[in-house]
Coordinates of C-alpha atoms and ligand atoms in Angstrom, one line a residue:
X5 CA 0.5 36.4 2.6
X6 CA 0.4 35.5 6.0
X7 CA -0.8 31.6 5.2
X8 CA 1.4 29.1 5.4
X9 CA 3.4 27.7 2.2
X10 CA 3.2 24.1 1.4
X11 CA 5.9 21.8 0.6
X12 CA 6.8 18.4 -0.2
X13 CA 7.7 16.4 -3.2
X14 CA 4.3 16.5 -4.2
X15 CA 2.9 20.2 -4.2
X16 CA 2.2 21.5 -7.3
X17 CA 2.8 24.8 -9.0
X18 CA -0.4 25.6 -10.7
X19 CA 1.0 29.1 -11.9
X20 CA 1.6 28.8 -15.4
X21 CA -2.1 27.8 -16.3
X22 CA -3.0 31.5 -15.5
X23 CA -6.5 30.9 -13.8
X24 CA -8.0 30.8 -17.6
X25 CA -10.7 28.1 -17.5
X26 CA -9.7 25.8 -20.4
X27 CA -5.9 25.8 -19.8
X28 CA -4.2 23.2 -19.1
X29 CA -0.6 21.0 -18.7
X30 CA -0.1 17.4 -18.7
X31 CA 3.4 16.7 -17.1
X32 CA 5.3 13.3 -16.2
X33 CA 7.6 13.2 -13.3
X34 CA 9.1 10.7 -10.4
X35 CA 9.0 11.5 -6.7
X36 CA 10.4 9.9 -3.4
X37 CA 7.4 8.2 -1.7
X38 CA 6.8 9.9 1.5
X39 CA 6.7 8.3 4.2
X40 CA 3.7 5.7 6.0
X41 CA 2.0 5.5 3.1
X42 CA -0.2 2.4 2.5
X43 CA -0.6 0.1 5.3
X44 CA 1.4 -1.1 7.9
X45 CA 1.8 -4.9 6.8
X46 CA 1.7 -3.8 3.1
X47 CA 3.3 -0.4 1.8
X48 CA 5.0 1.7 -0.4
X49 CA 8.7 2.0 1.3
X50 CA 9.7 5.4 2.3
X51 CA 11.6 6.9 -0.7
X52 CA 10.8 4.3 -2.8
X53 CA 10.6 5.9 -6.6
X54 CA 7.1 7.0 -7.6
X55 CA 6.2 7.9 -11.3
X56 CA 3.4 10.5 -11.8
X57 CA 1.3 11.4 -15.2
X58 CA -0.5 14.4 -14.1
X59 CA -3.3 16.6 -16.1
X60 CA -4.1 19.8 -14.7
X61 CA -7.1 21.7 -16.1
X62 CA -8.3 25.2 -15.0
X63 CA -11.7 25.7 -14.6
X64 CA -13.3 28.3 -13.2
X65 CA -13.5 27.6 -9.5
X66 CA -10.0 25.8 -9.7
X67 CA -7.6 23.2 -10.9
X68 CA -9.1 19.7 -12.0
X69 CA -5.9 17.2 -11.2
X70 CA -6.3 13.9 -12.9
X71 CA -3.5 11.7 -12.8
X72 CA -1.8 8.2 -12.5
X73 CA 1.1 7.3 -10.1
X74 CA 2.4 4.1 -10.7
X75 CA 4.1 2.6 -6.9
X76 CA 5.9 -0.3 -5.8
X77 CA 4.4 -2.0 -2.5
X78 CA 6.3 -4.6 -0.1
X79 CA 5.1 -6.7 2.6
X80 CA 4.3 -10.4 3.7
X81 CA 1.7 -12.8 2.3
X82 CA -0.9 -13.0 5.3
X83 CA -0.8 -16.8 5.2
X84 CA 2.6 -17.9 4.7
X85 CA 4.9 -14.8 5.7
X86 CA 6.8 -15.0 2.1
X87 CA 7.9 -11.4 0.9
X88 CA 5.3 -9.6 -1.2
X89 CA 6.3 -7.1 -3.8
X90 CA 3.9 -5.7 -6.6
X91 CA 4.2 -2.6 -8.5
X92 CA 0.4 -0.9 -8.4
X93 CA -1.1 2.1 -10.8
X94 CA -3.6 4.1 -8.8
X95 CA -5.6 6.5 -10.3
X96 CA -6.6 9.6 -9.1
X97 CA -8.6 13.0 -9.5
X98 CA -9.9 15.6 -7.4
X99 CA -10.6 19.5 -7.9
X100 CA -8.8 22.2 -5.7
X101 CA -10.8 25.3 -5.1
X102 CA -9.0 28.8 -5.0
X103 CA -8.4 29.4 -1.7
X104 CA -9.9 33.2 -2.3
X105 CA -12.6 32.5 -4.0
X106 CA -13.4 30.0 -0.7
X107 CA -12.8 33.1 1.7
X108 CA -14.8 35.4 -0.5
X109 CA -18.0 33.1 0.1
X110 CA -17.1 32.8 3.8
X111 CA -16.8 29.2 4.2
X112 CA -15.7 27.9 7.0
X113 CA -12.8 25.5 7.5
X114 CA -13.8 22.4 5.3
X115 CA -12.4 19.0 4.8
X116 CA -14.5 17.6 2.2
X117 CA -13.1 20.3 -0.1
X118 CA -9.4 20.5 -1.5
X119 CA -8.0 23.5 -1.8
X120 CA -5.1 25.3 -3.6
X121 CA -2.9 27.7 -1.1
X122 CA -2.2 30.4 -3.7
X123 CA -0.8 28.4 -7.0
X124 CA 0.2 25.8 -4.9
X125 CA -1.3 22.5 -4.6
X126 CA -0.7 19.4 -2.6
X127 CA -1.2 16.2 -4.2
X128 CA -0.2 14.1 -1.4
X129 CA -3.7 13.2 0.8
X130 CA -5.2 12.6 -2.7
X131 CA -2.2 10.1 -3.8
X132 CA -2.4 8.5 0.1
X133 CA -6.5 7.6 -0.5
X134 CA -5.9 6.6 -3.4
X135 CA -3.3 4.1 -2.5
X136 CA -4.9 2.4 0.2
X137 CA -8.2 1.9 -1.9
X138 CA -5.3 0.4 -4.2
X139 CA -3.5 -2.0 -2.1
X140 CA -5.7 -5.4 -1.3
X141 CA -6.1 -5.2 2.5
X142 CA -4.5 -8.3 2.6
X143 CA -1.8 -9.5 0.5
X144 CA -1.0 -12.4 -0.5
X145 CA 2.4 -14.6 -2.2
X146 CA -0.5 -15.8 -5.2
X147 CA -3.9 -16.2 -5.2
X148 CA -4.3 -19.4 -3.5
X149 CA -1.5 -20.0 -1.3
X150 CA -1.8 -22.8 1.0
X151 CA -0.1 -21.1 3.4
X152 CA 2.2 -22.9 6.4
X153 CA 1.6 -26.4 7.3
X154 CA 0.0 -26.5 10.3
X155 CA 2.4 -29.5 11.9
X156 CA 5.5 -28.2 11.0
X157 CA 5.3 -25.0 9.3
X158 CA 7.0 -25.2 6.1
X159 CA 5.6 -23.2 3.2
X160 CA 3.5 -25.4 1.3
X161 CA 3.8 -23.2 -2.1
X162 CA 7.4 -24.5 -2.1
X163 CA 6.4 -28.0 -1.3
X164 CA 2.9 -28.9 -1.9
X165 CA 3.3 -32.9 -1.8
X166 CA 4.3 -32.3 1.5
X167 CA 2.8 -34.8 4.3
X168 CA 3.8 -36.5 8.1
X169 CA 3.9 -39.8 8.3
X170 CA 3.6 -39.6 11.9
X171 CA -0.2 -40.5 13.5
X172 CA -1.2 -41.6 10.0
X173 CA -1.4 -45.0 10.9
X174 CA -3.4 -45.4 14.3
X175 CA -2.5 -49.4 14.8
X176 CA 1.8 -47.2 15.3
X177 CA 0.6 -44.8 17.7
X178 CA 1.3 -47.2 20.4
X179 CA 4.4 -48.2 19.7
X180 CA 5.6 -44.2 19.3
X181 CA 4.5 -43.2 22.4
X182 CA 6.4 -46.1 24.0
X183 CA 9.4 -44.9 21.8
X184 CA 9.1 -41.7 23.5
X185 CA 9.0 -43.1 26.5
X186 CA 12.1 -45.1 26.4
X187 CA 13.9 -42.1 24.9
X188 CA 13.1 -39.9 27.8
X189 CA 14.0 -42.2 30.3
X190 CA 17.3 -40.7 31.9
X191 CA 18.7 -44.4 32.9
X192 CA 18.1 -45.1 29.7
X193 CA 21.6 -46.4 28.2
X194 CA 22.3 -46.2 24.3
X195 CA 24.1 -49.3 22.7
Ligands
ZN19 ZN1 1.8 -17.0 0.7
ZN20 ZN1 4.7 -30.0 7.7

């Protein structure tokens, strides 16, 4: 009716609660992430499975959705650059006003207010906020990773008696500066 129809793996068909306040349908189901969602260094990969509980309630201005979506988020520990993988269950609920009963008041374009188009809703900008409130800012390998030496860079999670001999001792400083000396010398002759 002249608006445009939405689509996408996570629109909703509302149809079959009727508008009667008091109806409603709890459903499970598993969608392909779409895509950019969660942050740049830590994400949900783009069609990466996502698995949805979802309640949807009529009431009499419009469709309560409450639900759960469990997602699986990759990226790189921010202080030693080792893979991160977690799965995370965000919650979620908001309530999407008919879109008629909106134009019957006269209300102008608003974005604090979700709104059905027809029996359709779109779960999607609700599942994005709630991932990012989700996903630590952040991530990290465990809790408190050392991170990378700062010498030589190794991972010191992996290795955590890890240590340089080198410029330990200051009474050997001396003698490997003049060790570096002698090896860059280029009349330098070995044995
Ligand atoms: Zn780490
Ligand atoms: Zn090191």
């Amino acid at each position: 009716m002249g608006k445009s129809v939405l689509s996408g793996p996570l629109v909703v068909d509302t149809r079959e609660l009727g508008r009667r306040p008091g109806a409603e349908r709890t459903s499970t189901f598993t969608v392909e992430a779409p895509a950019d969602l969660g942050y740049d260094i830590f994400g949900v990969p783009e069609g990466s499975a996502i698995d949805l509980e979802l309640r949807l309630e009529a009431v009499m201005e419009g469709i309560l959705a409450t639900g759960s979506a469990s997602v699986h988020a990759t990226g790189e520990c921010v202080r030693c650059l080792a893979p991160v993988d977690e799965q995370f269950v965000v919650d979620f609920q908001e309530l999407f006003v008919y879109d008629d009963i909106r134009d019957a008041e006269g209300a102008e374009e608003d974005d604090e207010v979700s709104m059905l188009q027809g029996d359709l809703l779109d779960l999607e900008p609700l599942l994005r906020d709630a991932v990012v409130l989700a996903l630590p800012f952040q991530p990290l390998c465990q809790d408190d990773c050392p991170g990378l030496c700062p010498e030589c860079g190794a991972r010191l999670a992996d290795d955590p008696d890890h240590g340089h001999e080198a410029a330990v001792d200051p009474r050997w400083a001396g003698l490997a500066d003049l060790r570096t000396d002698l090896n860059q010398d280029p009349d330098e002759k070995n044995e």
